[in-house]
Amino acid sequence: MTDHRLAPDVEETAEAIASMEIRGAATIAAGAAEALATQAREIDADSPEAFRASMRAAARTLRETRPTAVSLPNALRYVLRRMGGRSVDALRESVTDAVEEFVAQLDRAQEDLGRVGANRLADGDTVMTHCHSTDALACIEAAVDQGKHIEAIVKETRPRNQGHITAEQLREAGVPVTLIVDSAARRYLNEADHVLVGADSIAADGGVINKIGTSGLAVNARERGVPIMTAAQTIKLHPETLTGHTVEIETRAEDEVIDRETREEIGDIAVENPAFDVTPPRYMDAIVTEHGQFPPESIVTLMRELFGEGAAEPWAEP
Ligand code: RUB
């Protein structure tokens, strides 16, 4: 008999990802991997088959929380593909080891890409940011560590205002911050030397999927002649796009955009709330990863090297 019970921590992590208490592609990946480790430690399986089935069930529950950040399925794949052994104890250990290795790699990758990104920033530069990306912040923080003076223009990023998190973290890093509303971005591009964003997924053609508003910002930056880069560790590369799949763009609740009372006052209107958009590769100057920086169009080579041409999902029932 297979045992599909989930450790409470898996349900809690899934809920926290869905409600965006845990958010941002890298943080989601680490949270999901750690939930798999808890599942491995806490479930009481009476056979290796039951253990494997319960790990697959946990991965499916985590997978279903948010659709756009590919770091989530990439994290689950990383761990489940390393699950091995003949006994429950051996399987358990293989999962907890894989999670430890995965999380250490995430941290290392972010540190490495931070140094690569920092090399594009010069002393005295002003950087415009969108949303909150730990990979993008790693570049600015590395530049500051190199002794460069960096200032930031931070877009608030409606509807959830993740720009506030960016503003706080940059201020804590000693970076002078100017917070602006999203619609002021084009006006303030005159004062920016770079635009720096993160990514939830990167497609094989070099398209960057990131917080809604990134593509408009990129077009404006190009028009103003301000270089724009994406900071994204390779866990953000979307392997299924190698075989022609498109990336699902998450749609979130209307009440993130407008509260119920105001909406009722306005009357019968439609409200749309897509969480992400796609920036075509021609509007992006560079993708900065832990393996160096790439023109978007050549990211496919790295993607093939790291992910191959795809394989069966490890959380599917055999
Ligand atoms: C977050 C977002 C971030 C990327 C990269 O969207 O678009 O730019 O996830 O973040 P949300 P990181 O707030 O909807 O999750 O560099 O931390 O992985």
Tab-separated table of C-alpha atoms and ligand atoms in Angstrom:
chain	number	residue	atom	x	y	z
A	1	MET	CA	0.000	0.000	0.000
A	2	THR	CA	1.324	3.449	-0.809
A	3	ASP	CA	1.416	6.126	1.854
A	4	HIS	CA	0.558	9.595	0.595
A	5	ARG	CA	0.503	11.363	3.950
A	6	LEU	CA	2.175	14.752	3.977
A	7	ALA	CA	4.204	16.202	6.814
A	8	PRO	CA	2.426	19.302	8.218
A	9	ASP	CA	5.415	21.376	7.122
A	10	VAL	CA	4.779	20.476	3.468
A	11	GLU	CA	1.171	21.699	3.684
A	12	GLU	CA	2.321	24.843	5.519
A	13	THR	CA	5.085	25.576	3.015
A	14	ALA	CA	2.683	25.018	0.100
A	15	GLU	CA	0.219	27.439	1.690
A	16	ALA	CA	2.982	29.991	2.380
A	17	ILE	CA	4.156	29.850	-1.261
A	18	ALA	CA	0.595	30.158	-2.599
A	19	SER	CA	-0.143	33.134	-0.326
A	20	MET	CA	3.274	34.689	-1.136
A	21	GLU	CA	4.505	34.690	2.425
A	22	ILE	CA	7.370	32.776	0.782
A	23	ARG	CA	7.979	34.531	-2.537
A	24	GLY	CA	10.631	35.311	-5.128
A	25	ALA	CA	11.929	32.497	-7.314
A	26	ALA	CA	15.095	31.584	-5.368
A	27	THR	CA	13.373	31.733	-1.973
A	28	ILE	CA	10.518	29.577	-3.275
A	29	ALA	CA	13.057	26.998	-4.533
A	30	ALA	CA	14.848	26.839	-1.176
A	31	GLY	CA	11.548	26.673	0.757
A	32	ALA	CA	10.209	23.829	-1.404
A	33	ALA	CA	13.451	21.843	-1.145
A	34	GLU	CA	13.492	22.245	2.635
A	35	ALA	CA	9.875	21.074	2.825
A	36	LEU	CA	10.923	17.896	0.971
A	37	ALA	CA	13.645	17.336	3.579
A	38	THR	CA	11.060	17.686	6.356
A	39	GLN	CA	8.775	15.261	4.556
A	40	ALA	CA	11.654	12.771	4.320
A	41	ARG	CA	12.496	13.147	8.011
A	42	GLU	CA	8.958	13.056	9.356
A	43	ILE	CA	6.978	10.510	7.354
A	44	ASP	CA	6.665	7.095	8.795
A	45	ALA	CA	6.758	4.837	5.720
A	46	ASP	CA	6.626	1.082	6.118
A	47	SER	CA	8.354	0.329	2.809
A	48	PRO	CA	10.683	2.007	0.313
A	49	GLU	CA	7.768	2.151	-2.174
A	50	ALA	CA	5.572	3.938	0.377
A	51	PHE	CA	8.391	6.375	1.103
A	52	ARG	CA	8.923	7.150	-2.588
A	53	ALA	CA	5.187	7.591	-3.200
A	54	SER	CA	4.864	10.002	-0.287
A	55	MET	CA	7.835	12.048	-1.537
A	56	ARG	CA	6.229	12.254	-4.981
A	57	ALA	CA	2.930	13.349	-3.406
A	58	ALA	CA	4.738	16.070	-1.427
A	59	ALA	CA	6.467	17.277	-4.603
A	60	ARG	CA	3.153	17.435	-6.479
A	61	THR	CA	1.540	19.468	-3.669
A	62	LEU	CA	4.438	21.948	-3.704
A	63	ARG	CA	4.512	22.039	-7.520
A	64	GLU	CA	0.885	23.149	-7.717
A	65	THR	CA	1.309	26.305	-5.614
A	66	ARG	CA	2.528	28.838	-8.214
A	67	PRO	CA	3.023	28.178	-11.912
A	68	THR	CA	5.557	30.695	-13.264
A	69	ALA	CA	8.817	30.410	-11.301
A	70	VAL	CA	10.580	27.394	-12.830
A	71	SER	CA	12.983	27.350	-9.901
A	72	LEU	CA	10.208	25.499	-8.039
A	73	PRO	CA	9.946	22.421	-10.340
A	74	ASN	CA	13.714	22.596	-10.927
A	75	ALA	CA	14.277	22.320	-7.153
A	76	LEU	CA	11.837	19.412	-6.826
A	77	ARG	CA	13.480	17.630	-9.784
A	78	TYR	CA	16.946	18.154	-8.338
A	79	VAL	CA	15.984	16.479	-5.071
A	80	LEU	CA	13.762	13.658	-6.373
A	81	ARG	CA	16.270	12.628	-9.052
A	82	ARG	CA	18.839	12.081	-6.297
A	83	MET	CA	16.478	9.995	-4.149
A	84	GLY	CA	17.928	6.483	-4.054
A	85	GLY	CA	18.541	3.466	-1.841
A	86	ARG	CA	17.018	0.119	-0.928
A	87	SER	CA	15.759	0.919	2.557
A	88	VAL	CA	13.593	3.722	3.915
A	89	ASP	CA	16.572	4.966	5.936
A	90	ALA	CA	18.813	5.090	2.866
A	91	LEU	CA	16.132	6.881	0.843
A	92	ARG	CA	15.590	9.350	3.664
A	93	GLU	CA	19.275	10.128	3.856
A	94	SER	CA	19.572	10.566	0.090
A	95	VAL	CA	16.781	13.173	0.167
A	96	THR	CA	18.126	15.145	3.120
A	97	ASP	CA	21.638	15.107	1.600
A	98	ALA	CA	20.291	16.297	-1.763
A	99	VAL	CA	18.390	19.150	-0.113
A	100	GLU	CA	21.454	20.254	1.828
A	101	GLU	CA	23.527	20.193	-1.357
A	102	PHE	CA	20.830	22.044	-3.315
A	103	VAL	CA	20.479	24.857	-0.781
A	104	ALA	CA	24.270	25.255	-0.509
A	105	GLN	CA	24.459	25.464	-4.323
A	106	LEU	CA	21.738	28.129	-4.414
A	107	ASP	CA	23.680	30.279	-1.958
A	108	ARG	CA	26.950	29.772	-3.831
A	109	ALA	CA	25.327	30.528	-7.197
A	110	GLN	CA	23.885	33.775	-5.874
A	111	GLU	CA	27.221	34.845	-4.456
A	112	ASP	CA	29.009	34.009	-7.723
A	113	LEU	CA	26.493	35.791	-9.944
A	114	GLY	CA	26.595	38.767	-7.577
A	115	ARG	CA	30.285	39.200	-8.370
A	116	VAL	CA	29.642	38.885	-12.130
A	117	GLY	CA	26.834	41.458	-11.984
A	118	ALA	CA	28.858	43.800	-9.776
A	119	ASN	CA	31.519	44.014	-12.473
A	120	ARG	CA	28.973	45.710	-14.746
A	121	LEU	CA	28.382	48.433	-12.152
A	122	ALA	CA	30.843	51.326	-11.808
A	123	ASP	CA	31.581	53.500	-8.806
A	124	GLY	CA	28.951	56.277	-8.689
A	125	ASP	CA	26.318	54.416	-10.758
A	126	THR	CA	22.579	54.652	-10.155
A	127	VAL	CA	20.559	51.478	-10.668
A	128	MET	CA	16.813	51.256	-11.259
A	129	THR	CA	15.109	48.130	-9.854
A	130	HIS	CA	11.732	46.469	-10.325
A	131	CYS	CA	10.030	44.160	-7.797
A	132	HIS	CA	12.272	42.366	-5.272
A	133	SER	CA	14.905	39.967	-6.526
A	134	THR	CA	17.536	38.432	-4.270
A	135	ASP	CA	19.696	37.709	-7.345
A	136	ALA	CA	19.524	41.366	-8.450
A	137	LEU	CA	20.264	42.585	-4.918
A	138	ALA	CA	23.285	40.256	-4.755
A	139	CYS	CA	24.843	42.236	-7.659
A	140	ILE	CA	24.342	45.591	-5.968
A	141	GLU	CA	25.539	44.275	-2.605
A	142	ALA	CA	28.661	42.776	-4.217
A	143	ALA	CA	29.383	46.135	-5.899
A	144	VAL	CA	29.055	47.877	-2.518
A	145	ASP	CA	31.389	45.250	-0.991
A	146	GLN	CA	33.900	46.102	-3.739
A	147	GLY	CA	33.869	49.657	-2.344
A	148	LYS	CA	31.706	51.216	-5.096
A	149	HIS	CA	29.189	53.918	-4.283
A	150	ILE	CA	25.861	52.815	-5.783
A	151	GLU	CA	22.519	54.609	-5.583
A	152	ALA	CA	19.135	53.072	-6.383
A	153	ILE	CA	15.835	54.185	-7.878
A	154	VAL	CA	13.322	51.621	-6.695
A	155	LYS	CA	9.956	51.114	-8.416
A	156	GLU	CA	7.258	50.336	-5.870
A	157	THR	CA	5.863	47.507	-8.060
A	158	ARG	CA	2.114	47.501	-7.814
A	159	PRO	CA	-0.043	45.743	-6.847
A	160	ARG	CA	1.912	44.093	-4.008
A	161	ASN	CA	4.653	46.701	-3.556
A	162	GLN	CA	7.604	44.312	-3.406
A	163	GLY	CA	9.687	47.436	-4.123
A	164	HIS	CA	9.292	48.276	-0.440
A	165	ILE	CA	11.271	45.135	0.473
A	166	THR	CA	13.956	46.108	-2.052
A	167	ALA	CA	14.087	49.647	-0.662
A	168	GLU	CA	14.514	48.395	2.898
A	169	GLN	CA	17.216	45.856	2.034
A	170	LEU	CA	19.182	48.335	-0.075
A	171	ARG	CA	18.980	50.928	2.661
A	172	GLU	CA	20.292	48.348	5.126
A	173	ALA	CA	23.173	47.686	2.704
A	174	GLY	CA	24.047	51.394	2.826
A	175	VAL	CA	22.651	52.258	-0.635
A	176	PRO	CA	20.805	55.612	-0.881
A	177	VAL	CA	17.313	54.807	-2.217
A	178	THR	CA	14.700	56.854	-4.041
A	179	LEU	CA	11.302	55.158	-4.161
A	180	ILE	CA	9.060	55.985	-7.142
A	181	VAL	CA	5.623	54.924	-8.378
A	182	ASP	CA	5.764	52.565	-11.347
A	183	SER	CA	4.414	55.136	-13.787
A	184	ALA	CA	7.342	57.476	-13.002
A	185	ALA	CA	9.901	54.985	-14.322
A	186	ARG	CA	10.417	56.566	-17.759
A	187	ARG	CA	10.898	59.991	-16.214
A	188	TYR	CA	13.565	58.666	-13.801
A	189	LEU	CA	15.401	56.592	-16.405
A	190	ASN	CA	17.140	59.877	-17.229
A	191	GLU	CA	18.928	59.528	-13.902
A	192	ALA	CA	19.725	55.800	-14.132
A	193	ASP	CA	22.902	54.169	-15.462
A	194	HIS	CA	21.461	50.633	-15.387
A	195	VAL	CA	18.196	48.791	-15.000
A	196	LEU	CA	18.598	45.594	-12.995
A	197	VAL	CA	15.864	42.958	-12.622
A	198	GLY	CA	15.550	39.313	-11.612
A	199	ALA	CA	13.727	36.458	-13.338
A	200	ASP	CA	11.204	33.786	-12.501
A	201	SER	CA	11.947	31.850	-15.665
A	202	ILE	CA	14.151	32.253	-18.697
A	203	ALA	CA	12.986	30.688	-21.948
A	204	ALA	CA	15.218	28.953	-24.474
A	205	ASP	CA	14.925	31.924	-26.875
A	206	GLY	CA	16.282	34.242	-24.155
A	207	GLY	CA	12.881	35.699	-23.214
A	208	VAL	CA	12.873	36.813	-19.567
A	209	ILE	CA	9.765	36.100	-17.516
A	210	ASN	CA	9.663	38.400	-14.514
A	211	LYS	CA	7.271	40.561	-12.496
A	212	ILE	CA	4.605	42.315	-14.577
A	213	GLY	CA	5.977	45.651	-15.779
A	214	THR	CA	9.466	44.365	-16.569
A	215	SER	CA	8.829	44.316	-20.332
A	216	GLY	CA	7.522	47.904	-20.428
A	217	LEU	CA	10.484	49.020	-18.340
A	218	ALA	CA	12.848	47.262	-20.754
A	219	VAL	CA	11.324	48.952	-23.807
A	220	ASN	CA	11.576	52.350	-22.095
A	221	ALA	CA	15.161	51.660	-21.021
A	222	ARG	CA	16.121	50.796	-24.600
A	223	GLU	CA	14.476	53.977	-25.853
A	224	ARG	CA	16.457	55.984	-23.284
A	225	GLY	CA	19.700	54.102	-23.994
A	226	VAL	CA	19.954	52.707	-20.459
A	227	PRO	CA	21.391	49.163	-20.368
A	228	ILE	CA	19.175	46.545	-18.737
A	229	MET	CA	20.370	43.279	-17.247
A	230	THR	CA	18.691	40.291	-15.669
A	231	ALA	CA	20.368	38.640	-12.693
A	232	ALA	CA	19.304	35.007	-12.647
A	233	GLN	CA	21.020	31.915	-11.361
A	234	THR	CA	20.672	28.936	-13.690
A	235	ILE	CA	17.899	27.388	-11.577
A	236	LYS	CA	15.726	29.966	-13.417
A	237	LEU	CA	16.396	28.410	-16.835
A	238	HIS	CA	13.213	26.706	-18.033
A	239	PRO	CA	14.172	23.306	-19.499
A	240	GLU	CA	10.763	22.582	-21.032
A	241	THR	CA	11.036	25.623	-23.303
A	242	LEU	CA	13.809	23.713	-25.118
A	243	THR	CA	11.084	21.518	-26.557
A	244	GLY	CA	8.684	24.330	-27.392
A	245	HIS	CA	6.636	24.646	-24.189
A	246	THR	CA	5.522	28.121	-23.222
A	247	VAL	CA	5.730	29.457	-19.667
A	248	GLU	CA	2.447	29.790	-17.820
A	249	ILE	CA	1.843	33.313	-16.558
A	250	GLU	CA	0.184	33.321	-13.161
A	251	THR	CA	-3.015	35.306	-12.748
A	252	ARG	CA	-3.674	36.467	-9.208
A	253	ALA	CA	-6.777	37.608	-7.335
A	254	GLU	CA	-8.592	40.812	-8.308
A	255	ASP	CA	-8.539	42.086	-4.734
A	256	GLU	CA	-4.767	42.633	-5.032
A	257	VAL	CA	-5.667	45.391	-7.537
A	258	ILE	CA	-8.800	46.919	-6.040
A	259	ASP	CA	-10.698	46.335	-2.810
A	260	ARG	CA	-14.240	44.985	-3.015
A	261	GLU	CA	-15.885	48.182	-1.703
A	262	THR	CA	-14.215	50.482	-4.264
A	263	ARG	CA	-15.002	48.040	-7.006
A	264	GLU	CA	-18.668	47.989	-6.060
A	265	GLU	CA	-18.705	51.794	-6.050
A	266	ILE	CA	-17.292	51.883	-9.584
A	267	GLY	CA	-19.833	49.407	-10.889
A	268	ASP	CA	-19.584	46.582	-13.369
A	269	ILE	CA	-15.968	46.438	-14.588
A	270	ALA	CA	-13.490	43.685	-15.423
A	271	VAL	CA	-10.237	43.489	-13.446
A	272	GLU	CA	-7.156	41.623	-14.675
A	273	ASN	CA	-4.112	40.825	-12.556
A	274	PRO	CA	-1.369	38.928	-14.396
A	275	ALA	CA	1.649	38.582	-12.087
A	276	PHE	CA	4.397	38.313	-14.735
A	277	ASP	CA	5.259	39.268	-18.295
A	278	VAL	CA	7.779	38.261	-20.946
A	279	THR	CA	10.560	40.592	-22.031
A	280	PRO	CA	11.679	39.641	-25.559
A	281	PRO	CA	15.441	38.979	-25.775
A	282	ARG	CA	16.007	41.973	-28.077
A	283	TYR	CA	15.173	44.331	-25.188
A	284	MET	CA	17.556	42.717	-22.701
A	285	ASP	CA	21.283	43.501	-22.801
A	286	ALA	CA	22.628	40.676	-20.652
A	287	ILE	CA	21.649	37.755	-18.467
A	288	VAL	CA	23.998	37.446	-15.511
A	289	THR	CA	24.353	33.935	-14.059
A	290	GLU	CA	26.793	32.117	-11.784
A	291	HIS	CA	28.456	30.844	-14.993
A	292	GLY	CA	29.113	34.353	-16.302
A	293	GLN	CA	27.094	36.807	-18.390
A	294	PHE	CA	25.341	35.944	-21.632
A	295	PRO	CA	23.561	37.777	-24.400
A	296	PRO	CA	19.957	36.485	-24.053
A	297	GLU	CA	20.021	34.782	-27.458
A	298	SER	CA	22.901	32.512	-26.418
A	299	ILE	CA	21.389	31.321	-23.136
A	300	VAL	CA	20.052	28.253	-24.970
A	301	THR	CA	23.574	26.795	-25.142
A	302	LEU	CA	23.917	26.948	-21.362
A	303	MET	CA	20.408	25.548	-20.953
A	304	ARG	CA	21.209	22.493	-23.123
A	305	GLU	CA	24.465	21.925	-21.269
A	306	LEU	CA	22.806	22.016	-17.839
A	307	PHE	CA	19.410	20.442	-18.465
A	308	GLY	CA	19.682	18.342	-21.635
A	309	GLU	CA	16.497	17.831	-23.612
A	310	GLY	CA	14.152	16.904	-20.748
A	311	ALA	CA	13.021	13.639	-19.120
A	312	ALA	CA	9.940	12.277	-17.305
A	313	GLU	CA	8.918	14.297	-14.262
A	314	PRO	CA	10.162	12.507	-11.132
A	315	TRP	CA	6.954	13.252	-9.169
A	316	ALA	CA	4.700	11.429	-11.668
A	317	GLU	CA	3.260	8.119	-10.446
A	318	PRO	CA	5.105	5.242	-12.152
B	1	RUB	C1	9.086	38.046	-7.703
B	1	RUB	C2	9.862	38.424	-8.928
B	1	RUB	C3	11.361	38.400	-8.812
B	1	RUB	C4	11.878	37.003	-9.249
B	1	RUB	C5	13.340	36.817	-8.932
B	1	RUB	O1	7.714	37.898	-7.949
B	1	RUB	O2	9.336	38.678	-9.985
B	1	RUB	O3	11.950	39.352	-9.656
B	1	RUB	O4	11.147	35.983	-8.582
B	1	RUB	O5	13.548	36.812	-7.535
B	1	RUB	P1	6.747	37.494	-6.737
B	1	RUB	P2	14.875	36.121	-6.914
B	1	RUB	O6	6.871	38.546	-5.697
B	1	RUB	O7	5.384	37.441	-7.375
B	1	RUB	O8	7.168	36.125	-6.246
B	1	RUB	O9	16.034	36.773	-7.575
B	1	RUB	O10	14.799	36.415	-5.436
B	1	RUB	O11	14.804	34.664	-7.224
